[in-house]
Tab-separated table of C-alpha atoms in Angstrom:
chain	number	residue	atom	x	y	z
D	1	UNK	CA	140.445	169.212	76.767
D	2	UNK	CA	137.072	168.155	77.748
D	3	UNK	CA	133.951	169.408	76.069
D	4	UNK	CA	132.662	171.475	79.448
D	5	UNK	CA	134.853	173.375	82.079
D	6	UNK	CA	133.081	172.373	85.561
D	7	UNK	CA	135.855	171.893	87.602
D	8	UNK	CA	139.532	172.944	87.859
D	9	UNK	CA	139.984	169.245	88.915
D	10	UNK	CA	139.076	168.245	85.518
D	11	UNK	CA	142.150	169.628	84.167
D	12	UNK	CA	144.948	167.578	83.856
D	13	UNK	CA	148.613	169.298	83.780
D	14	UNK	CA	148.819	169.379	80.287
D	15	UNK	CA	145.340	170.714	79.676
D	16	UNK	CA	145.855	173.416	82.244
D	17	UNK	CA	149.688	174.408	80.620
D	18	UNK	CA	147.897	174.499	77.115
D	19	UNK	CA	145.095	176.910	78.664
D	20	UNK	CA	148.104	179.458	80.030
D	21	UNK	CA	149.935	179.153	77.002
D	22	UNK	CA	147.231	179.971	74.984
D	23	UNK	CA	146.443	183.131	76.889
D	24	UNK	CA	149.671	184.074	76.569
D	25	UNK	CA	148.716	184.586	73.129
D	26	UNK	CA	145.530	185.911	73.243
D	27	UNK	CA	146.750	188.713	75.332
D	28	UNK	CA	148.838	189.804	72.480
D	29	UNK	CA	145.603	190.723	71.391
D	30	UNK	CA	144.901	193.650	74.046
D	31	UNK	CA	147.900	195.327	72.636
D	32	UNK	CA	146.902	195.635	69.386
D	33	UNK	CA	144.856	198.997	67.820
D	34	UNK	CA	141.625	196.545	67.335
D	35	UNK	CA	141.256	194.019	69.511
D	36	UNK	CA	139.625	191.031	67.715
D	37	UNK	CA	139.952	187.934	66.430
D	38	UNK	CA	137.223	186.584	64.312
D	39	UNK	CA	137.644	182.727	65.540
D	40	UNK	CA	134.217	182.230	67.114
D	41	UNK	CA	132.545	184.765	64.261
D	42	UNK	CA	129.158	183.372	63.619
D	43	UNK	CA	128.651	181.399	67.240
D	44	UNK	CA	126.437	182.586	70.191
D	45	UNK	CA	127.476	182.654	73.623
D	46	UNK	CA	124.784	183.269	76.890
D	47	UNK	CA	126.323	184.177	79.845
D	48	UNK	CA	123.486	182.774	82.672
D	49	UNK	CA	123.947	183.909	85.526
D	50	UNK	CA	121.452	183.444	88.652
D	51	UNK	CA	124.325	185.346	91.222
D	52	UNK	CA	125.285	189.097	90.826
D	53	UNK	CA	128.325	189.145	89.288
D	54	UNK	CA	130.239	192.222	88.029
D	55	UNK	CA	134.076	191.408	87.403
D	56	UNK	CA	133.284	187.438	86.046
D	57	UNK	CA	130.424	188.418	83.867
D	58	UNK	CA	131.998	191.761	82.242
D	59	UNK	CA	135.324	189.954	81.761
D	60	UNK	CA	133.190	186.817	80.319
D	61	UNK	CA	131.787	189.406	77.821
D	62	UNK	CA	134.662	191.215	77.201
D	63	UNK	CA	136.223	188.115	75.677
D	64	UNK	CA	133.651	187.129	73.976
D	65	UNK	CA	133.432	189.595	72.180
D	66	UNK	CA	137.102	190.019	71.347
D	67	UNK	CA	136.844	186.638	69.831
D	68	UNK	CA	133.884	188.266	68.086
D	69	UNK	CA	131.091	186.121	69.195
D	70	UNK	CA	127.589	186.628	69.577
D	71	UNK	CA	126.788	186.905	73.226
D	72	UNK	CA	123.077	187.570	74.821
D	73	UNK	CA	123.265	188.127	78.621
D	74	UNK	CA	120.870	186.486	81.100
D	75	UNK	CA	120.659	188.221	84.662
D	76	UNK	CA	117.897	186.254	86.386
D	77	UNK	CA	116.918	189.485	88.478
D	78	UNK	CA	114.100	190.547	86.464
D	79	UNK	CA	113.478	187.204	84.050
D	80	UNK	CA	111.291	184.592	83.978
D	81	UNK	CA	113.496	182.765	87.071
D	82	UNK	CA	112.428	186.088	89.541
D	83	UNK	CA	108.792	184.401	88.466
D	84	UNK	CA	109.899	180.839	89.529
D	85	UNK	CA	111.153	179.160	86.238
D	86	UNK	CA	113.232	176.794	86.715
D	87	UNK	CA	116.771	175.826	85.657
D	88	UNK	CA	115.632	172.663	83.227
D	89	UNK	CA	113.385	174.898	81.774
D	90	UNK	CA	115.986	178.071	81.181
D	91	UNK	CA	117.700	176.093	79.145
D	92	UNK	CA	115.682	174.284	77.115
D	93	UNK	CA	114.687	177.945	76.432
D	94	UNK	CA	118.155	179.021	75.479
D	95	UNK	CA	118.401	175.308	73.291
D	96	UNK	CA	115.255	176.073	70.963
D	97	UNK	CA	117.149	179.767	70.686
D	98	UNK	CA	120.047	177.937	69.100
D	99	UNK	CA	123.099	179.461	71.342
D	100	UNK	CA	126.584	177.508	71.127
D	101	UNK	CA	127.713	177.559	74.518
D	102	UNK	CA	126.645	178.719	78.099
D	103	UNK	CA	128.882	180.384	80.923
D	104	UNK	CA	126.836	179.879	83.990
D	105	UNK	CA	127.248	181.692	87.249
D	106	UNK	CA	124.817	179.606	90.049
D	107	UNK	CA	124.486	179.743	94.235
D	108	UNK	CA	123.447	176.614	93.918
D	109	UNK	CA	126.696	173.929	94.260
D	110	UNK	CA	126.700	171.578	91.191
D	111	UNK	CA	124.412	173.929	88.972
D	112	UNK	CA	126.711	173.975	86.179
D	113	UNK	CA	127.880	170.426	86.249
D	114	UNK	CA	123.669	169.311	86.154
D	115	UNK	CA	123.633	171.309	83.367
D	116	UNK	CA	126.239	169.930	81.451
D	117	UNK	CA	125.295	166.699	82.202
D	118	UNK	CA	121.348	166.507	81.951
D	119	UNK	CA	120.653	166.497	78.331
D	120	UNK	CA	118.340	169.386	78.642
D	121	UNK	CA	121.647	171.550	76.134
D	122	UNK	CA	123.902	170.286	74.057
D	123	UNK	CA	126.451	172.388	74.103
D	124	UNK	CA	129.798	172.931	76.021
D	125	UNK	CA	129.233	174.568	79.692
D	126	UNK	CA	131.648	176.789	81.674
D	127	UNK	CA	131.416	177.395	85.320
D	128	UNK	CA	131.779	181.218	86.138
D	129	UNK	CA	130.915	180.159	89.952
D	130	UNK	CA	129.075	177.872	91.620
D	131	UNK	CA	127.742	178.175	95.544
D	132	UNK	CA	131.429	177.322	97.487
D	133	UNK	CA	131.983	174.729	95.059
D	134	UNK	CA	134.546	176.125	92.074
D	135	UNK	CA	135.238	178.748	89.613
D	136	UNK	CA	137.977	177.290	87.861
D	137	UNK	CA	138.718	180.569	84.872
D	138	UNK	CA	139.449	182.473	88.087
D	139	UNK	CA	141.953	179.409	89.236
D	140	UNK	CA	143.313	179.773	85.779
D	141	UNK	CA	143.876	183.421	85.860
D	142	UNK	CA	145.653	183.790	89.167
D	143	UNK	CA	147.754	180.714	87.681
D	144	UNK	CA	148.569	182.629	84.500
D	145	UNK	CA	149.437	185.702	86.930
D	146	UNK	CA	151.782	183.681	89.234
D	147	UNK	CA	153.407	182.267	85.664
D	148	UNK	CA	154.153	185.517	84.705
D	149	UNK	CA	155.491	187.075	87.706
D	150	UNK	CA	157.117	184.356	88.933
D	151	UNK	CA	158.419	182.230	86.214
D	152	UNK	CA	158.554	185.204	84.058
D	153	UNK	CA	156.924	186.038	80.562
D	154	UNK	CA	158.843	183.415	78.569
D	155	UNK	CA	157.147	181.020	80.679
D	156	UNK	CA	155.737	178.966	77.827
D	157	UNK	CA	155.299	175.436	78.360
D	158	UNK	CA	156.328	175.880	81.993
D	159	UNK	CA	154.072	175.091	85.120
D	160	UNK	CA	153.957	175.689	88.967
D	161	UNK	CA	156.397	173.426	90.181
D	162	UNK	CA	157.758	174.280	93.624
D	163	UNK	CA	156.158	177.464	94.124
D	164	UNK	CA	155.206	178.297	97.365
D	165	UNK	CA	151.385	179.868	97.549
D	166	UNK	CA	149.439	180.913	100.721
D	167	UNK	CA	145.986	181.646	100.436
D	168	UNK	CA	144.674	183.181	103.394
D	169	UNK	CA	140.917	183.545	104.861
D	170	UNK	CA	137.639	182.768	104.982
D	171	UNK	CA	138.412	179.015	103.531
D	172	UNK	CA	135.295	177.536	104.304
D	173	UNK	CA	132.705	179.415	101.978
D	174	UNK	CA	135.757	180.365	99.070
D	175	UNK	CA	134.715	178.230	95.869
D	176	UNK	CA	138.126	180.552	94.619
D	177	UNK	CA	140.012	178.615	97.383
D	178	UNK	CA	138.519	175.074	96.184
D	179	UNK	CA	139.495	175.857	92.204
D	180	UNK	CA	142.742	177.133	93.180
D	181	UNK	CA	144.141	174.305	95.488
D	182	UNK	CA	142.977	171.732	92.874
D	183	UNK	CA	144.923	173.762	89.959
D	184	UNK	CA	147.798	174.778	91.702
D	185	UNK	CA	148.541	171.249	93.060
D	186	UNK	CA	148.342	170.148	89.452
D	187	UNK	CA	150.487	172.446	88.219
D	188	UNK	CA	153.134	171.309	91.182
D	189	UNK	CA	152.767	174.202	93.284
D	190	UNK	CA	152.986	173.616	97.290
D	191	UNK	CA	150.098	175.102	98.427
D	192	UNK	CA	149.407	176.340	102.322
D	193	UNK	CA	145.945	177.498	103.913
D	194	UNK	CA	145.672	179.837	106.460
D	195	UNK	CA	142.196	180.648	108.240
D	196	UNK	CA	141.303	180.807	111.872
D	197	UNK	CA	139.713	176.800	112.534
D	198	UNK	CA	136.067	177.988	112.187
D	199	UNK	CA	136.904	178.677	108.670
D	200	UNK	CA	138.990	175.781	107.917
D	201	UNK	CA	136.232	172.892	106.168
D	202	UNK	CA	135.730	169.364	107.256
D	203	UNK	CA	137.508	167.084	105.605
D	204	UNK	CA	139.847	169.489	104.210
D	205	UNK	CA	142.721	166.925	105.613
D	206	UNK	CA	141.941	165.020	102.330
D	207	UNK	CA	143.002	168.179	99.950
D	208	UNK	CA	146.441	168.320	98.289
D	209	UNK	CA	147.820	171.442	100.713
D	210	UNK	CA	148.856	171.962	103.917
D	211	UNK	CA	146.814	173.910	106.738
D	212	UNK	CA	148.327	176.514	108.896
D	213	UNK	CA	146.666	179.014	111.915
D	214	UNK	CA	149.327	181.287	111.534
D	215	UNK	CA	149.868	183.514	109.067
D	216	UNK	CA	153.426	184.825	110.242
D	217	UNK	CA	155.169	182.035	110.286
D	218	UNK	CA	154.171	180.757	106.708
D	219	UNK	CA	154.916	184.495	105.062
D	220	UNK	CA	158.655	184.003	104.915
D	221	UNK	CA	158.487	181.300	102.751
D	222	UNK	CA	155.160	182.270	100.611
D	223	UNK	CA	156.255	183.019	96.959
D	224	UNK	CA	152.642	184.211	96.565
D	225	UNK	CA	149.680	185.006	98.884
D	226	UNK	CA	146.460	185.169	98.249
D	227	UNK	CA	143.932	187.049	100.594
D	228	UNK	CA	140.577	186.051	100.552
D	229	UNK	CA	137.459	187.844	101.394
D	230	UNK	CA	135.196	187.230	103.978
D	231	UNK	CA	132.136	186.440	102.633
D	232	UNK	CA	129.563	187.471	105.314
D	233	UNK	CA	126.361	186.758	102.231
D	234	UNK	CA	127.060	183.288	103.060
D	235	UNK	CA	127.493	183.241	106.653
D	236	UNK	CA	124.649	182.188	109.064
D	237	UNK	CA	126.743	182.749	112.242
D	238	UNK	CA	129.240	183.940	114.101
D	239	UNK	CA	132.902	182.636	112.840
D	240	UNK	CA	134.709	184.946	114.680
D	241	UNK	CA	135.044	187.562	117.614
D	242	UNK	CA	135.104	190.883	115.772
D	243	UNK	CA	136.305	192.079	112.588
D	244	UNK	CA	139.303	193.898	114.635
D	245	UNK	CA	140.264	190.699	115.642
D	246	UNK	CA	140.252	189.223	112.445
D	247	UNK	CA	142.319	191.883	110.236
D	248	UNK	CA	145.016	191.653	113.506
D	249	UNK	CA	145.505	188.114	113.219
D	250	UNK	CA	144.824	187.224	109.482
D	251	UNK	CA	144.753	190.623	107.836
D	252	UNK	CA	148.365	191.779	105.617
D	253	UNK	CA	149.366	194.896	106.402
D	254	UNK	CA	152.345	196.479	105.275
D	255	UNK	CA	154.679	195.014	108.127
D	256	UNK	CA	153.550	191.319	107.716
D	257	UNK	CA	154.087	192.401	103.723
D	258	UNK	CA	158.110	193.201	104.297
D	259	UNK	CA	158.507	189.654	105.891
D	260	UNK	CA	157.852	187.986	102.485
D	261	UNK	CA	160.931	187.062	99.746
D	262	UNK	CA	161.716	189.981	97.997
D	263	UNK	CA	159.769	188.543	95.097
D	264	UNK	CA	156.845	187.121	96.637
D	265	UNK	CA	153.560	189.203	95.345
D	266	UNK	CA	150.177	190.054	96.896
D	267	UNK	CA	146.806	188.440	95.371
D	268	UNK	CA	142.892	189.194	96.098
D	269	UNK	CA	140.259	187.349	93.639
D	270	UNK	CA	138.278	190.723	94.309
D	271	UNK	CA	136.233	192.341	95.688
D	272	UNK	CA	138.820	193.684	98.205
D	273	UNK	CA	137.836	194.704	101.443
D	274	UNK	CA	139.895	197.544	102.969
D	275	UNK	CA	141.381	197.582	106.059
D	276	UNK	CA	140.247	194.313	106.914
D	277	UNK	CA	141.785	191.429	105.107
D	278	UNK	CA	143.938	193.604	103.167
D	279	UNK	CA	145.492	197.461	104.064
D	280	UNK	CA	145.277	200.009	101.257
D	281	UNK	CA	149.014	200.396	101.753
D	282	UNK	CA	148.917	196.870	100.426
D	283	UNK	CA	146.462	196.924	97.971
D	284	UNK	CA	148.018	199.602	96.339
D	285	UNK	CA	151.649	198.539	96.190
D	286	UNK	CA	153.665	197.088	93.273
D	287	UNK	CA	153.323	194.130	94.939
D	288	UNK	CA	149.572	193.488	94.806
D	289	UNK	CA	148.721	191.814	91.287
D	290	UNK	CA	144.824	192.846	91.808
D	291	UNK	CA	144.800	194.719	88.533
D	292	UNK	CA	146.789	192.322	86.748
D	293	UNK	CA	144.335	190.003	87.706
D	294	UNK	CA	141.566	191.218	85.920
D	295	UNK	CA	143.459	192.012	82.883
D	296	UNK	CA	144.483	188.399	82.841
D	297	UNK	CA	140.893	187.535	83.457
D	298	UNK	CA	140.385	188.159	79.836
D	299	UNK	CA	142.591	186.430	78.067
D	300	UNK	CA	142.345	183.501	80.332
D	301	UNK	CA	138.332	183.357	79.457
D	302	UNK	CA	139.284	183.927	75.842
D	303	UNK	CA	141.561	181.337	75.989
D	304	UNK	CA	139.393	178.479	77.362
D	305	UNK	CA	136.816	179.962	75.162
D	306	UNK	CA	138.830	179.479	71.866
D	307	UNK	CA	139.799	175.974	72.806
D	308	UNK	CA	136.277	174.774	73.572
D	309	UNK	CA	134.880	176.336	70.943
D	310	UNK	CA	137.587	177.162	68.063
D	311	UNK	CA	139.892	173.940	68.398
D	312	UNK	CA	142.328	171.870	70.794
D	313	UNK	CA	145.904	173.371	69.549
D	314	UNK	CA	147.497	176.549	70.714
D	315	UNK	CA	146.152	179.559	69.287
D	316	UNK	CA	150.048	180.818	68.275
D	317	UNK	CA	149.723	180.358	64.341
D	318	UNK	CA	146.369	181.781	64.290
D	319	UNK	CA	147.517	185.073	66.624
D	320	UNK	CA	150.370	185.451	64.677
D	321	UNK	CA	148.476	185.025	61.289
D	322	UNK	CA	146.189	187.546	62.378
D	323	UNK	CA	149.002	189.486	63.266
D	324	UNK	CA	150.232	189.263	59.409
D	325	UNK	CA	147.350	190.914	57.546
């Protein structure tokens, strides 16, 4: 792997494979009476991040801590950024502090990699989100969830390849969208978009997935969809007629639900809106991995944590040794 995680581009098949597979091991660790691993004992992690964040930055922690790191928190509500400080200088503040890595969350497209790439901190940088540009641990969680319920849990080693997934939505401002079309293509999936055309991007001809304006006719064949929100923060206009109009032409509901395989499973990146993108019926079936999802979170982000941080081979021997004592 690379020093930083900016991108889920930047992850080759292999790289991505060795990130689920290690996951697959870390969340052995969940099930066990104390949940830690002392691997990154002694380092200090600062999660940064400039955008309110609940899910990313508690699950962030979470593992962090599980791999029993140091970790301080920086919110920028209420710091020395609310005052006007800058990003250069942030983190030549965090340098002279001596932390070992940063997992920045930035509005601000191309934050992270500017960060990693400046000089002003030398130490590896993960992208928790970054304006509509990527958030690539969230790529690599709904990946590791699709492995699991669709490959199955002996998936190890295995990738995408042939998979059918639909993500469905508000496109144009999803950096969740971005990250996931990028890994999923890598990992051989056939990926579809559905969105009405003002949320469809320019240019998105040149991405590795097909584009679709209806969302009935691709369900039959979706092994997985994934809704996305509408994300009205980052909207300066009007992209559609109402949000009746919306949830009746792009919204799942339990009817357009029963037209997918048997198999096929729901997906949300969270935070779910009711009733308009997604039904509760929906949300709440055995079909909808939301939960999953955030469970996965963590051992995904521990995963990517341990080999940035802890070393480039699977972390098998080393759960398993663990295990032993």
């Amino acid at each position: 792997m690379k020093r930083h995680l900016i991108s889920a581009a930047d992850l080759s098949r292999d790289d991505a494979v060795l990130i689920l597979d290690t996951a697959e091991e870390m969340a052995r660790v969940a099930d066990r009476p104390i949940k830690k691993l002392p691997t990154l004992r002694g380092l200090t992690i600062c999660n940064l991040f400039f955008e309110d964040s609940t899910r990313t930055r508690i699950s962030f922690e979470a593992a962090e801590k599980r791999l029993s790191a140091d970790v301080i928190n920086f919110v920028a509500k209420g710091s020395s950024v609310s005052k006007g400080e800058s990003l250069k200088d942030t983190a030549q503040t965090l340098a002279a502090m001596g932390i070992d890595a940063v997992v920045i969350r930035h509005s601000a497209s191309g934050a992270p990699y500017r960060l990693a790439t400046s000089g002003w901190i030398d130490v590896p940088v993960i992208n928790a989100g970054d304006g509509t540009h990527q958030h690539p641990t969230q790529a690599l969680l709904d990946a590791f969830t699709m492995r699991r319920r669709l490959v199955g849990p002996d998936a190890l080693g295995q990738d995408l390849a042939g998979k059918r997934i639909t993500l469905v939505g508000d496109v144009l401002h999803s950096r969740v969208a971005r990250s996931n079309v990028d890994l999923l293509h890598t990992l051989g999936a056939e990926v579809t978009l559905v969105a009405p055309p003002t949320l469809v991007p320019i240019g998105v001809e040149t991405w590795p997935c097909e584009v679709s304006y209806s969302l009935d006719e691709v369900l039959p064949k979706s092994d997985a969809v994934m809704m996305l929100r509408v994300q009205r923060e980052r909207m300066n206009a009007a992209f559609f007629p109402t949000e009746r109009e919306y949830s009746r032409r792009y919204g799942l509901d339990g009817e357009r639900m029963a037209k997918m395989p048997a198999h096929g499973i729901v997906m949300h990146p969270g935070p779910m809106v009711r009733g308009m993108e997604i039904t509760a019926e929906v949300a709440d079936s055995d079909r909808c991995t939301v939960v999953e999802q955030v469970a996965n979170g963590v051992s995904i982000r521990m995963a990517v944590l341990y080999l940035l941080l802890g070393g480039n081979e699977s972390a098998v021997s080393h759960a398993r040794t663990e295990e032993s004592k």
